[in-house]
JSON list of C-alpha atoms in Angstrom, two decimals:
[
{"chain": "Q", "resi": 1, "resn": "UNK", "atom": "CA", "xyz": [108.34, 158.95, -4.54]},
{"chain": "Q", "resi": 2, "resn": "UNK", "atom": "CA", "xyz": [110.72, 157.02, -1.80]},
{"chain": "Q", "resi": 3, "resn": "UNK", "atom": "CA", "xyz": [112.24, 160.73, -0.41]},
{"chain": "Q", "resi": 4, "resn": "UNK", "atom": "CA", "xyz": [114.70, 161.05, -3.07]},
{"chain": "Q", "resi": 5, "resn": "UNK", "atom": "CA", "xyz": [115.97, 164.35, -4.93]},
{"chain": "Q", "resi": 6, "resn": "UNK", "atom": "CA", "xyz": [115.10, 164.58, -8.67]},
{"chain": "Q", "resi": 7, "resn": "UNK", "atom": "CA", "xyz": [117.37, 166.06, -10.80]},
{"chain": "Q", "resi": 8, "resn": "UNK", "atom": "CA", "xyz": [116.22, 167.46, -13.94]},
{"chain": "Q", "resi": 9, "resn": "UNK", "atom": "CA", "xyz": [118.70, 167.50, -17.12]},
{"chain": "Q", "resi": 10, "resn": "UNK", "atom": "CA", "xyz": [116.32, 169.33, -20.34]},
{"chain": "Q", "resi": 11, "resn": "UNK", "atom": "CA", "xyz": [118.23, 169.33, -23.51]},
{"chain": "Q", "resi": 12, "resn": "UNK", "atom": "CA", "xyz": [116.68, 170.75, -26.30]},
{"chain": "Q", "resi": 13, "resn": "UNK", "atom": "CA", "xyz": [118.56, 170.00, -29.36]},
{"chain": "Q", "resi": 14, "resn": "UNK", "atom": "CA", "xyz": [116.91, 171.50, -31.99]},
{"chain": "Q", "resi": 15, "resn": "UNK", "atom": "CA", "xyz": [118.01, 175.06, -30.54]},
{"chain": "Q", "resi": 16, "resn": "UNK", "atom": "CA", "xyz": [120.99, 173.81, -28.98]},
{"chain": "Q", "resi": 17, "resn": "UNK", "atom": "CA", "xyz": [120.15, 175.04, -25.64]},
{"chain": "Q", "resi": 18, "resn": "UNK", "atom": "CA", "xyz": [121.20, 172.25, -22.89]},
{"chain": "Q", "resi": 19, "resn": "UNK", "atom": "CA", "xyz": [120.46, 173.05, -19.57]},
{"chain": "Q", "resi": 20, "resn": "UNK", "atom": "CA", "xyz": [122.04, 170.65, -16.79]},
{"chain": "Q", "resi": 21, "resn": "UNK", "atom": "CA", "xyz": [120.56, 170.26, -13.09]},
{"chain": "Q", "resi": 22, "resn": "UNK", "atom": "CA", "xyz": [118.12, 172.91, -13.53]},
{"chain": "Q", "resi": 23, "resn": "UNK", "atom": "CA", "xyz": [116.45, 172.74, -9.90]},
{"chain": "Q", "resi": 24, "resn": "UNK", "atom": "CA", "xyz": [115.78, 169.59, -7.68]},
{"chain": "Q", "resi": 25, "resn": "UNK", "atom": "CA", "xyz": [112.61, 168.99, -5.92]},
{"chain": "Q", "resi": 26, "resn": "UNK", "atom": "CA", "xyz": [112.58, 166.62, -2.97]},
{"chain": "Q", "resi": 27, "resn": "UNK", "atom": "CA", "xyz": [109.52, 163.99, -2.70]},
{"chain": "Q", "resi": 28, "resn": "UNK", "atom": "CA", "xyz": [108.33, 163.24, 0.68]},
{"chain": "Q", "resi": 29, "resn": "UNK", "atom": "CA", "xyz": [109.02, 159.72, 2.48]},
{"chain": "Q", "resi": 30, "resn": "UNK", "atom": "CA", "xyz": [107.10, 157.22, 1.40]},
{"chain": "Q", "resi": 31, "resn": "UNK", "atom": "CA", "xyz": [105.11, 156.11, -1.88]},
{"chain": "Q", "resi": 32, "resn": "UNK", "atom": "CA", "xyz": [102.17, 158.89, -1.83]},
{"chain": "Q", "resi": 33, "resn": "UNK", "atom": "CA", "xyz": [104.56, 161.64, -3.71]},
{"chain": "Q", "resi": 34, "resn": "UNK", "atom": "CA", "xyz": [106.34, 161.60, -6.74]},
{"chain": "Q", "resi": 35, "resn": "UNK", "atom": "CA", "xyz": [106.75, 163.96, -9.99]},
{"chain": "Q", "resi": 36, "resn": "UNK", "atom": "CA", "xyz": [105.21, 163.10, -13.32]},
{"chain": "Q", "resi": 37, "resn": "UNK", "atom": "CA", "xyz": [105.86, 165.76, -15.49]},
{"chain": "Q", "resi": 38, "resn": "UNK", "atom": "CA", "xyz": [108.30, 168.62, -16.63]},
{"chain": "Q", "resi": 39, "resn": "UNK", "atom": "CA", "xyz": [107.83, 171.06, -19.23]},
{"chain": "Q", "resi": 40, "resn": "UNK", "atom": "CA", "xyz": [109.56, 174.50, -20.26]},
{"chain": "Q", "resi": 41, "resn": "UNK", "atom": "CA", "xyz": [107.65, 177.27, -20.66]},
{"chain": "Q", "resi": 42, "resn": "UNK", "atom": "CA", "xyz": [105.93, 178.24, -23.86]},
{"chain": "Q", "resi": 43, "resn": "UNK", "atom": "CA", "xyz": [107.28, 182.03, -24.97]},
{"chain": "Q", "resi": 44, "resn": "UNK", "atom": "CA", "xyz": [103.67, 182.70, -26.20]},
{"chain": "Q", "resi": 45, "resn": "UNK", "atom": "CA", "xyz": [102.85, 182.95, -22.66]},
{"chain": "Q", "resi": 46, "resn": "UNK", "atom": "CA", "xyz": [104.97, 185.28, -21.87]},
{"chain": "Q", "resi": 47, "resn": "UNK", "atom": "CA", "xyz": [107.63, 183.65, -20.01]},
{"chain": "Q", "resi": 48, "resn": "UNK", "atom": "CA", "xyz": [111.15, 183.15, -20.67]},
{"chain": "Q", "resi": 49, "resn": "UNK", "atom": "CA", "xyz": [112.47, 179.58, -21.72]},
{"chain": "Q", "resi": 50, "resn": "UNK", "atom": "CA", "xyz": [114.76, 179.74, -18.13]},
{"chain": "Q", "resi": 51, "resn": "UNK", "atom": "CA", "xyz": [111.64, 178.72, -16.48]},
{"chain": "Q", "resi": 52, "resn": "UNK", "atom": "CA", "xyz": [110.54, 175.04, -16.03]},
{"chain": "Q", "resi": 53, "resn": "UNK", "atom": "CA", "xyz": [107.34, 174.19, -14.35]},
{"chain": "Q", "resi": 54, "resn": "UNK", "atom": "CA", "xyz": [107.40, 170.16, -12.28]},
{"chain": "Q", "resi": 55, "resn": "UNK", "atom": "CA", "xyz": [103.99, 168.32, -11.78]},
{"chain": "Q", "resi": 56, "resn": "UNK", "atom": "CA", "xyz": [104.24, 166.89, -7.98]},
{"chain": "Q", "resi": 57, "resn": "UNK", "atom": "CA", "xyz": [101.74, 164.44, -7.68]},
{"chain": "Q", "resi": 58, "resn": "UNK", "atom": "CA", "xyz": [100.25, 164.06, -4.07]},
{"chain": "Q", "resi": 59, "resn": "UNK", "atom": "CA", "xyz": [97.52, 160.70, -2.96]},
{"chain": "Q", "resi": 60, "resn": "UNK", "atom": "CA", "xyz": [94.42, 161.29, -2.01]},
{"chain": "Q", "resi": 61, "resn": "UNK", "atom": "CA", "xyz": [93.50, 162.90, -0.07]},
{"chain": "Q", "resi": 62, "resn": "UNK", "atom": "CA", "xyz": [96.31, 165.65, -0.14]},
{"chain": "Q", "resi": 63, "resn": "UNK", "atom": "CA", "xyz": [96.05, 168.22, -3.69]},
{"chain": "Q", "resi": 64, "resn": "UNK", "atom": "CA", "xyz": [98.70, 168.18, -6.36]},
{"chain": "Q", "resi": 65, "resn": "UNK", "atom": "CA", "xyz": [101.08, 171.30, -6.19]},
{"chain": "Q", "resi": 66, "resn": "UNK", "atom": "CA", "xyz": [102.99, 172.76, -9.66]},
{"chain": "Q", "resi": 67, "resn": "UNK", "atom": "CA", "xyz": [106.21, 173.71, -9.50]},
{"chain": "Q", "resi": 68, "resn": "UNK", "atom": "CA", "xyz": [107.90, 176.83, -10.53]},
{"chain": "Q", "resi": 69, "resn": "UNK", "atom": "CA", "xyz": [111.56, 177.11, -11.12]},
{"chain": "Q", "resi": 70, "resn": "UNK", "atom": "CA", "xyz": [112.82, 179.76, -12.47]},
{"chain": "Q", "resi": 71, "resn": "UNK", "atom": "CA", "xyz": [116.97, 181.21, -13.10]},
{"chain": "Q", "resi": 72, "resn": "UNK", "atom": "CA", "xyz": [117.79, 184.42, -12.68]},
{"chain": "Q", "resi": 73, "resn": "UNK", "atom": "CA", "xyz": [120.94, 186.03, -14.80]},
{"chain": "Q", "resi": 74, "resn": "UNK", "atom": "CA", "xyz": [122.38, 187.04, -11.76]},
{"chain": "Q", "resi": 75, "resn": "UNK", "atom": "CA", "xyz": [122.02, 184.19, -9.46]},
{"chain": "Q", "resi": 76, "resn": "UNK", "atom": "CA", "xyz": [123.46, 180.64, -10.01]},
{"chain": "Q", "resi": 77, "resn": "UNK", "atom": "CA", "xyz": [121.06, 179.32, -7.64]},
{"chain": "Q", "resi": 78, "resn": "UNK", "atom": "CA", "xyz": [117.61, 178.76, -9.46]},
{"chain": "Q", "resi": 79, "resn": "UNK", "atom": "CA", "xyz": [114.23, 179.67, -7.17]},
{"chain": "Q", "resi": 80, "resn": "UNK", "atom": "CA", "xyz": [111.46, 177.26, -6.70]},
{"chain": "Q", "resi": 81, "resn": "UNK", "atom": "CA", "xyz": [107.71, 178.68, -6.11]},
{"chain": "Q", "resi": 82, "resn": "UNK", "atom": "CA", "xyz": [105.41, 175.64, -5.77]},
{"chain": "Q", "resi": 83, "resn": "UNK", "atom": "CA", "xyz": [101.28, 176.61, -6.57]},
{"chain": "Q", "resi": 84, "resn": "UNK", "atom": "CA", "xyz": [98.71, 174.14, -4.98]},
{"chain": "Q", "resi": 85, "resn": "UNK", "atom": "CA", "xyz": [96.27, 172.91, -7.35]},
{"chain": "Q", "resi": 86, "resn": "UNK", "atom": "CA", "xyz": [92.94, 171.36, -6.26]},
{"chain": "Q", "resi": 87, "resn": "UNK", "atom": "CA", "xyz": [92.77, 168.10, -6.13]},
{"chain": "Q", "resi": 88, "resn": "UNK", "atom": "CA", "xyz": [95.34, 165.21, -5.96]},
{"chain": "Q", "resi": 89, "resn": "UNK", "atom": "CA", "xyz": [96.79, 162.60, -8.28]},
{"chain": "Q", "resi": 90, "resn": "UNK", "atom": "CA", "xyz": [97.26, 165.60, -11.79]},
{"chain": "Q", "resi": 91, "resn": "UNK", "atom": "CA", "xyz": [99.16, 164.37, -14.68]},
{"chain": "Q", "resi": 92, "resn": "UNK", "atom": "CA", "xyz": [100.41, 166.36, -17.70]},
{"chain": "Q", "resi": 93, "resn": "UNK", "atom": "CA", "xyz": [101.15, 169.53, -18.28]},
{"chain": "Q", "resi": 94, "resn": "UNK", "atom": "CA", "xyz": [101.14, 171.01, -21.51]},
{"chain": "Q", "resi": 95, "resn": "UNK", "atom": "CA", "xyz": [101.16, 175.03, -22.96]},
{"chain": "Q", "resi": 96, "resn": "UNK", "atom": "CA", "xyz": [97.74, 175.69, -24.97]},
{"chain": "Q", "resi": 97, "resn": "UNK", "atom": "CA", "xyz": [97.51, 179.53, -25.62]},
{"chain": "Q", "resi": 98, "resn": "UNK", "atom": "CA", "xyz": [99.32, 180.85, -22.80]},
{"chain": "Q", "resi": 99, "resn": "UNK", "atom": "CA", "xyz": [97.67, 178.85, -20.31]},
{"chain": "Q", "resi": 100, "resn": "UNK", "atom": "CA", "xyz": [98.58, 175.38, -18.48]},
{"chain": "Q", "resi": 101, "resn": "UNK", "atom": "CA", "xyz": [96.37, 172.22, -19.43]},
{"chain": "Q", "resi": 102, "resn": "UNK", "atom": "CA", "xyz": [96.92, 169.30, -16.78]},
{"chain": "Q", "resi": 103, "resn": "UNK", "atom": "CA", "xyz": [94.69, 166.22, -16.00]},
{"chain": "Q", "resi": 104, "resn": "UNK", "atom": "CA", "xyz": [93.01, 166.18, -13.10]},
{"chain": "Q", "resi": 105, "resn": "UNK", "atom": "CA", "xyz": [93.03, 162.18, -13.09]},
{"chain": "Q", "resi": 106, "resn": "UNK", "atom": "CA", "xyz": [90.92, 161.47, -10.45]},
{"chain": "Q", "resi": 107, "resn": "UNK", "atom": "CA", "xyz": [88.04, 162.70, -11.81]},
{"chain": "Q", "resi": 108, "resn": "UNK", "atom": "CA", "xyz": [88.51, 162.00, -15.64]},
{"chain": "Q", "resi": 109, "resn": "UNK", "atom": "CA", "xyz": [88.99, 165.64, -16.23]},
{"chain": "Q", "resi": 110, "resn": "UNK", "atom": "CA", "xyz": [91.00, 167.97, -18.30]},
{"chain": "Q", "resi": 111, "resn": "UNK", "atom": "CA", "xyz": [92.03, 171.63, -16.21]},
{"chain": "Q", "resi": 112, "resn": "UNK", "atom": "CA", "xyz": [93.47, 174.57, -16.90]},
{"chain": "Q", "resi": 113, "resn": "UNK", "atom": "CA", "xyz": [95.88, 177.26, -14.83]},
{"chain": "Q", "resi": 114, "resn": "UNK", "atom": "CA", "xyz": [94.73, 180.51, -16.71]},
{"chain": "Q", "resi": 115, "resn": "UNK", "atom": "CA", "xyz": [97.14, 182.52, -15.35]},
{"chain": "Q", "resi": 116, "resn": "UNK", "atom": "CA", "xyz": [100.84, 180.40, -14.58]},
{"chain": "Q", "resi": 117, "resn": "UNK", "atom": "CA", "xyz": [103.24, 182.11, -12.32]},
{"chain": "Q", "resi": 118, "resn": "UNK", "atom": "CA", "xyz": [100.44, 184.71, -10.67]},
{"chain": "Q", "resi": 119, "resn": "UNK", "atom": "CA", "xyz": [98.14, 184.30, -8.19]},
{"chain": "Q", "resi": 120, "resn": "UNK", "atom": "CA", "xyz": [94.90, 185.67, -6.45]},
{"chain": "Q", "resi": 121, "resn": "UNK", "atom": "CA", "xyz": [94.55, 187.99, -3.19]},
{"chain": "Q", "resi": 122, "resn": "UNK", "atom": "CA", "xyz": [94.22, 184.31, -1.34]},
{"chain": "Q", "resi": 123, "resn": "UNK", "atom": "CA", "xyz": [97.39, 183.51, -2.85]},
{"chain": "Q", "resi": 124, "resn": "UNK", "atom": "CA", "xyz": [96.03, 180.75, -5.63]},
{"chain": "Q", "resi": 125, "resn": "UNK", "atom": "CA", "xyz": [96.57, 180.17, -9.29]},
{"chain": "Q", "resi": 126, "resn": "UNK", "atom": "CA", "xyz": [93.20, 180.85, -11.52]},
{"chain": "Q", "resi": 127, "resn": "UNK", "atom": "CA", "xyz": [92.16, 177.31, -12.21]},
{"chain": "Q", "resi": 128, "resn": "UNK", "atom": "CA", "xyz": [89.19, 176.32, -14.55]},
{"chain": "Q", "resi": 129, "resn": "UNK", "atom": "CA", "xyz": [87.51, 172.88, -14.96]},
{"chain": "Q", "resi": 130, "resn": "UNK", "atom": "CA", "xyz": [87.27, 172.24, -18.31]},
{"chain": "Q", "resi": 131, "resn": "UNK", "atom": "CA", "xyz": [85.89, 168.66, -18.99]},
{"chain": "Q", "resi": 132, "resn": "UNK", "atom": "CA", "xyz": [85.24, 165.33, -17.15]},
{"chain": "Q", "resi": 133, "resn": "UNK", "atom": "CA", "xyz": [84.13, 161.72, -17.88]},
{"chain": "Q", "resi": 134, "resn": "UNK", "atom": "CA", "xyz": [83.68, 161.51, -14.15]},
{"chain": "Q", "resi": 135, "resn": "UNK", "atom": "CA", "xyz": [85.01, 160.00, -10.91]},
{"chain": "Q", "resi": 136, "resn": "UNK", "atom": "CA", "xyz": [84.60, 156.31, -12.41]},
{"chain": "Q", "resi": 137, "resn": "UNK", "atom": "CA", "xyz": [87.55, 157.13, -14.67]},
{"chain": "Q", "resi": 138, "resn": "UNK", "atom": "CA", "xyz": [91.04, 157.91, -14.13]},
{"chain": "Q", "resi": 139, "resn": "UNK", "atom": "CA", "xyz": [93.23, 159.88, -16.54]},
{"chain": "Q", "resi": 140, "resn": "UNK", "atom": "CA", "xyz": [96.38, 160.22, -17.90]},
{"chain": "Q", "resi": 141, "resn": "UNK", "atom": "CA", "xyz": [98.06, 160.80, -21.33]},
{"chain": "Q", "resi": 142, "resn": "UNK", "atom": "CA", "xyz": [97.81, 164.26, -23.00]},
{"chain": "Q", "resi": 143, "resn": "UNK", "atom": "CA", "xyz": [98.18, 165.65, -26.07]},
{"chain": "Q", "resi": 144, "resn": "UNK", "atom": "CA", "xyz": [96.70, 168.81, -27.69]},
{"chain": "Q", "resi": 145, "resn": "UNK", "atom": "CA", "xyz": [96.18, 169.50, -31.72]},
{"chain": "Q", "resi": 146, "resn": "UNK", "atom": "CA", "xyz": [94.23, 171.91, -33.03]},
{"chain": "Q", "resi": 147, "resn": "UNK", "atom": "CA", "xyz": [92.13, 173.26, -29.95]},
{"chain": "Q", "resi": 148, "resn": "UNK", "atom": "CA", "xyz": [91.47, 169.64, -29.39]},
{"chain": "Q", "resi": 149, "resn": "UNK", "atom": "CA", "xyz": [93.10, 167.47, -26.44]},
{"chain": "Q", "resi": 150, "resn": "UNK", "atom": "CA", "xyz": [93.29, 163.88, -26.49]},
{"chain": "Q", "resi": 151, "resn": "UNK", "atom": "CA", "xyz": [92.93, 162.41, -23.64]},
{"chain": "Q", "resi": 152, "resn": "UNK", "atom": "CA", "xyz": [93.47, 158.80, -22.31]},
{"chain": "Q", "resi": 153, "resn": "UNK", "atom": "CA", "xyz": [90.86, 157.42, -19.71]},
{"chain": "Q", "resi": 154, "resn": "UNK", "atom": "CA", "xyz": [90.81, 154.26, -17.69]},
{"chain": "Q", "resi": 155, "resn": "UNK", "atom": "CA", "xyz": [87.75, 152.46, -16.38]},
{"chain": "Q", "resi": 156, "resn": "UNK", "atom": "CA", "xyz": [88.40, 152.32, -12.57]},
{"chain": "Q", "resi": 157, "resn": "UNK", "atom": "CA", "xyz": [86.97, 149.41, -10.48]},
{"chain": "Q", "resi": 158, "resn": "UNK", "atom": "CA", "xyz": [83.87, 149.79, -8.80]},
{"chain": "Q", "resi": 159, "resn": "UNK", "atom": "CA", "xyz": [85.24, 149.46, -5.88]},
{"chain": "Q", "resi": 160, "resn": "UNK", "atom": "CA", "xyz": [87.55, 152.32, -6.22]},
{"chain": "Q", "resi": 161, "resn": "UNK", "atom": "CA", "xyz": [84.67, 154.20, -7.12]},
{"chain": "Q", "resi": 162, "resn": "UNK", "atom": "CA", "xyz": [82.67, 153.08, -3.97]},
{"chain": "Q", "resi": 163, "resn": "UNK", "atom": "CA", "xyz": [85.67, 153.98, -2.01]},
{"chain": "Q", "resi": 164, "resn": "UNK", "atom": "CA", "xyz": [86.07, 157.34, -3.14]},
{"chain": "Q", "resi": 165, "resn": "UNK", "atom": "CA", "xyz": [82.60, 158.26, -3.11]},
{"chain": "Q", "resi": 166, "resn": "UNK", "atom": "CA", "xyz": [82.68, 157.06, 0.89]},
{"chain": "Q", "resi": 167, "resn": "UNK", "atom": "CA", "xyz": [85.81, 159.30, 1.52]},
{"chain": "Q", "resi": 168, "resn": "UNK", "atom": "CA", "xyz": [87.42, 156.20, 3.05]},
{"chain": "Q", "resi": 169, "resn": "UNK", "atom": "CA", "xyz": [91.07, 155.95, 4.17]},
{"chain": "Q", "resi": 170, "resn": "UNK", "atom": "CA", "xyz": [90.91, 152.43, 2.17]},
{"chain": "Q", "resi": 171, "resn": "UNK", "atom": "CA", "xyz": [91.91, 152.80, -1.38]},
{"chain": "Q", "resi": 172, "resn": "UNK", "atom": "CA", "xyz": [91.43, 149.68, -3.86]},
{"chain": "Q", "resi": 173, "resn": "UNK", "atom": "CA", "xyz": [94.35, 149.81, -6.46]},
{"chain": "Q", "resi": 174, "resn": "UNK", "atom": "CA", "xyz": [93.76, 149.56, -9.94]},
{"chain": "Q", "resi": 175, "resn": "UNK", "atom": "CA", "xyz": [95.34, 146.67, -11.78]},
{"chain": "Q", "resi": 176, "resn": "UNK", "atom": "CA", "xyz": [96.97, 148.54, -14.60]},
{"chain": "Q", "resi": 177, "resn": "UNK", "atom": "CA", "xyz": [97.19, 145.60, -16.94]},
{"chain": "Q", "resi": 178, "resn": "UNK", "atom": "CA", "xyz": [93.54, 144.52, -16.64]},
{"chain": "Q", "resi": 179, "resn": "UNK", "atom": "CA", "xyz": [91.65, 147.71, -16.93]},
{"chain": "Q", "resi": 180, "resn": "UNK", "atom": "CA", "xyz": [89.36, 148.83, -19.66]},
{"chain": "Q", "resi": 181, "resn": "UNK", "atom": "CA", "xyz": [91.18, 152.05, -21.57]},
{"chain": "Q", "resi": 182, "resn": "UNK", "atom": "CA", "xyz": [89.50, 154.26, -24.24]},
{"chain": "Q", "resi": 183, "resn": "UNK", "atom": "CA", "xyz": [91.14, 157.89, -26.03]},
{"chain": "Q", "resi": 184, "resn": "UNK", "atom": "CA", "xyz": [88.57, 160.40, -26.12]},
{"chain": "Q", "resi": 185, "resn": "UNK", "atom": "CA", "xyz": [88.87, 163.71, -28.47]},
{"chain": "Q", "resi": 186, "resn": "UNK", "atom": "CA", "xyz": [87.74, 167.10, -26.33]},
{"chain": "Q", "resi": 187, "resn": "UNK", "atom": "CA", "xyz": [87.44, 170.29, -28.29]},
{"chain": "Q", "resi": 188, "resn": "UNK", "atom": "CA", "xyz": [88.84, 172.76, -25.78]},
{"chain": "Q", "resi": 189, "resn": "UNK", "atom": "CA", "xyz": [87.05, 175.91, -26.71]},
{"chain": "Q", "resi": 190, "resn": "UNK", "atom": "CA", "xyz": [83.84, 174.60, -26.66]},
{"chain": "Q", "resi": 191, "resn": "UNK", "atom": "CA", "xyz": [84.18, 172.02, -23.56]},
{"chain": "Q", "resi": 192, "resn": "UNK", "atom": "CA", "xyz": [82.43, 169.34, -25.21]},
{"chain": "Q", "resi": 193, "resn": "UNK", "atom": "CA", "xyz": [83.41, 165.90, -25.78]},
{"chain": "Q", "resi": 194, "resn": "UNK", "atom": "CA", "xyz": [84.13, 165.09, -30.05]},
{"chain": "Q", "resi": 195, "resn": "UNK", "atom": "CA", "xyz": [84.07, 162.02, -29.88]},
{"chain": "Q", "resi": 196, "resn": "UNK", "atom": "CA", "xyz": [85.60, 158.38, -28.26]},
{"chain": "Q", "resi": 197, "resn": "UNK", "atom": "CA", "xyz": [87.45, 155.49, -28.90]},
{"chain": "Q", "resi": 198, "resn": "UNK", "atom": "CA", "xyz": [87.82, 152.01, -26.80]},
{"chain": "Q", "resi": 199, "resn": "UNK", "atom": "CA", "xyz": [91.33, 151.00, -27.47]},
{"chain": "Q", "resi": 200, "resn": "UNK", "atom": "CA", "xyz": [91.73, 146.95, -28.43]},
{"chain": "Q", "resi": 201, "resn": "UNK", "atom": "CA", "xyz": [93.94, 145.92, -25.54]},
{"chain": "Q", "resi": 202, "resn": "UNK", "atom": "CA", "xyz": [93.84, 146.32, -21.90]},
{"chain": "Q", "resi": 203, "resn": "UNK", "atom": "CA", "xyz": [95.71, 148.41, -19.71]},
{"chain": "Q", "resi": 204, "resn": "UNK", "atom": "CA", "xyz": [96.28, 151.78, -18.13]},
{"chain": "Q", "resi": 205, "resn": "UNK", "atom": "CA", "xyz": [97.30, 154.57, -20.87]},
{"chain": "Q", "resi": 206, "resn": "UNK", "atom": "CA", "xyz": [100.42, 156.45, -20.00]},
{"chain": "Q", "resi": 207, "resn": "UNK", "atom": "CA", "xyz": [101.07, 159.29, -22.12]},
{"chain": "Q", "resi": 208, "resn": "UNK", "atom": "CA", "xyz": [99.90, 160.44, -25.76]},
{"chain": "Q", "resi": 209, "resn": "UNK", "atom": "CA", "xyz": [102.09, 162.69, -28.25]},
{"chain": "Q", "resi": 210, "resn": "UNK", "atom": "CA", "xyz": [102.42, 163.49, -31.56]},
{"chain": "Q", "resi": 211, "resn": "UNK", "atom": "CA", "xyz": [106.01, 163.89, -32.54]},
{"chain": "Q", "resi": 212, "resn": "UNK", "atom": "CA", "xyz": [105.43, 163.50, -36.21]},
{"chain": "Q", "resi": 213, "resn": "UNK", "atom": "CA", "xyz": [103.09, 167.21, -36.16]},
{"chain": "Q", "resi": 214, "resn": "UNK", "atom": "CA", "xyz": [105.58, 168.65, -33.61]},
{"chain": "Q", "resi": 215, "resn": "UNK", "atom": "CA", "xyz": [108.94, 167.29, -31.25]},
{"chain": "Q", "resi": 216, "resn": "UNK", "atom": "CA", "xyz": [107.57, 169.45, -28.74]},
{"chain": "Q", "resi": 217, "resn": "UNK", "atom": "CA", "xyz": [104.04, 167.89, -28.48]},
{"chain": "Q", "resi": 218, "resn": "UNK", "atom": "CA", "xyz": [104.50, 166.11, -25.36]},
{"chain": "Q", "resi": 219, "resn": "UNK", "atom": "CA", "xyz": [104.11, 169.67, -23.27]},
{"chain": "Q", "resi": 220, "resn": "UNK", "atom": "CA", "xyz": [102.92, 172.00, -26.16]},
{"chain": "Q", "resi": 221, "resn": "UNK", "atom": "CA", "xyz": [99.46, 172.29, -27.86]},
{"chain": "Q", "resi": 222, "resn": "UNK", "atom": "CA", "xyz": [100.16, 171.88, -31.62]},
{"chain": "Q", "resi": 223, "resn": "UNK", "atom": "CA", "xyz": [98.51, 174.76, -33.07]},
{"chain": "Q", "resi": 224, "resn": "UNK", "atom": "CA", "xyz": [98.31, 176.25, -36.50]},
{"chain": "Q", "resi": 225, "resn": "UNK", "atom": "CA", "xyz": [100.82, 178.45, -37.87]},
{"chain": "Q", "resi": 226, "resn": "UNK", "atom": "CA", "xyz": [103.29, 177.12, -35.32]},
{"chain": "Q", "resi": 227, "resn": "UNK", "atom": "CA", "xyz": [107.04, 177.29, -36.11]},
{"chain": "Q", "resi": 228, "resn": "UNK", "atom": "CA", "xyz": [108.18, 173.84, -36.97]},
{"chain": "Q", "resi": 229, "resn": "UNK", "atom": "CA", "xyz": [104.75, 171.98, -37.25]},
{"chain": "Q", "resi": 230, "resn": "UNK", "atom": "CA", "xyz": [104.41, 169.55, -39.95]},
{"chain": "Q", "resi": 231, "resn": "UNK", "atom": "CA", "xyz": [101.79, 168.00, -41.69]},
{"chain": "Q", "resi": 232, "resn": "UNK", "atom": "CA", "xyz": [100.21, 164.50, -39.94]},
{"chain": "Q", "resi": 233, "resn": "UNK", "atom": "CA", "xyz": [101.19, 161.51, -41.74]},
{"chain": "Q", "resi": 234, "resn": "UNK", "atom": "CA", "xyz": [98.78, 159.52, -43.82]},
{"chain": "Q", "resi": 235, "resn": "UNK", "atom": "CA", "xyz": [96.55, 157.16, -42.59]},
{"chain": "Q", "resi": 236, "resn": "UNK", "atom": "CA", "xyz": [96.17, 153.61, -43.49]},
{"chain": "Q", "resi": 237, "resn": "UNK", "atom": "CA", "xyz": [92.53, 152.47, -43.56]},
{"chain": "Q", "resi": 238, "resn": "UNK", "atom": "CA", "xyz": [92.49, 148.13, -44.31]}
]
């Protein structure tokens, strides 16, 4: 987030497609910008595997934007559309029946972009609220099995909160090693919460996958049926 240029390098071994320097995105000067997340896109939606999509995450109080890039068979030169989302500070991205889950972390919440890569007569992506613990939590870490997203949330203080609710310019920072962190279980269809789990130690969750069900879990609901899903390990109850 210090002005730099980010170049991507996706290699995907499994079908032996490498792509090198697919697109760079410049963050503004300064610490309030930076990228948290690439993914390809999912062929169930519709889109071609040439396409990447960057999270750029923006401070408060200026909104998140997604970005587009896509490569054309004719042009060496890949083009970048960037979509503003509504509200600042998203994490995650991650394909769930041809739509786009993110987080939108300042409120706790899980989102969706219906419709990725089109937009309305105003020029915006169809986004849908789907769940939220609330303002008092922030969120990050995303993973999706079975119509269900997991979802790590952190306990903010309540100063943060107090700040936030005032709109002030003032933002208290969250110490990441001392906060309160819990995984909580959404079913996506329904919008309602499963259930939740306080995890043991403190600190701020970063990101939740499940590699042993799929490789590609870290931006791709697990679903049934998939191609190349396997069964979830055992568990170990002592």
């Amino acid at each position: 987030g210090s002005g730099l240029v980010y170049q991507h390098r996706l290699v995907a071994r499994g079908t032996g497609l490498a792509l090198e320097q697919v697109g760079s995105v410049r963050a503004a000067p300064g610490p309030r910008e930076h990228i948290n997340s690439v993914a390809l896109s999912d062929s169930a939606a519709g889109v071609p595997r040439s396409t990447q999509w960057v999270m750029r995450a923006h401070m408060e109080p200026r909104p998140s934007q997604l970005v587009q890039i896509a490569h054309g068979a004719s042009s060496a030169e890949p083009s970048l559309h960037v979509w503003q989302l509504d509200a600042p500070a998203c994490h995650a991205l991650v394909w769930w029946r041809g739509s786009l889950l993110y987080l939108n972390s300042t409120a706790g919440g899980l989102a969706m972009i219906q419709t990725p890569g089109q937009a309305d007569e105003r020029g915006m992506p169809s986004l849908r609220q789907l769940w939220a613990a609330g303002p008092q939590y922030f969120a990050k870490g995303l993973a999706v099995v079975d119509d269900v997203a997991y979802i790590g949330l952190s306990l903010k203080s309540s100063a943060s909160v107090l700040l936030g609710a005032n709109r002030s310019r003032q933002r208290a920072r969250m110490n990441r090693n001392d906060v309160s962190s819990e995984v909580v279980a959404v079913d996506i269809t329904q919008r309602t919460l499963k259930w939740r789990v306080a995890l043991p130690r403190k600190g701020l969750v970063n990101s939740i996958s499940a590699p042993d069900m799929h490789p590609e879990s870290s931006w791709r609901a697990v679903l049934p049926g998939m191609p190349g899903r396997r069964s979830p390990p055992p568990s170990c109850e002592g």
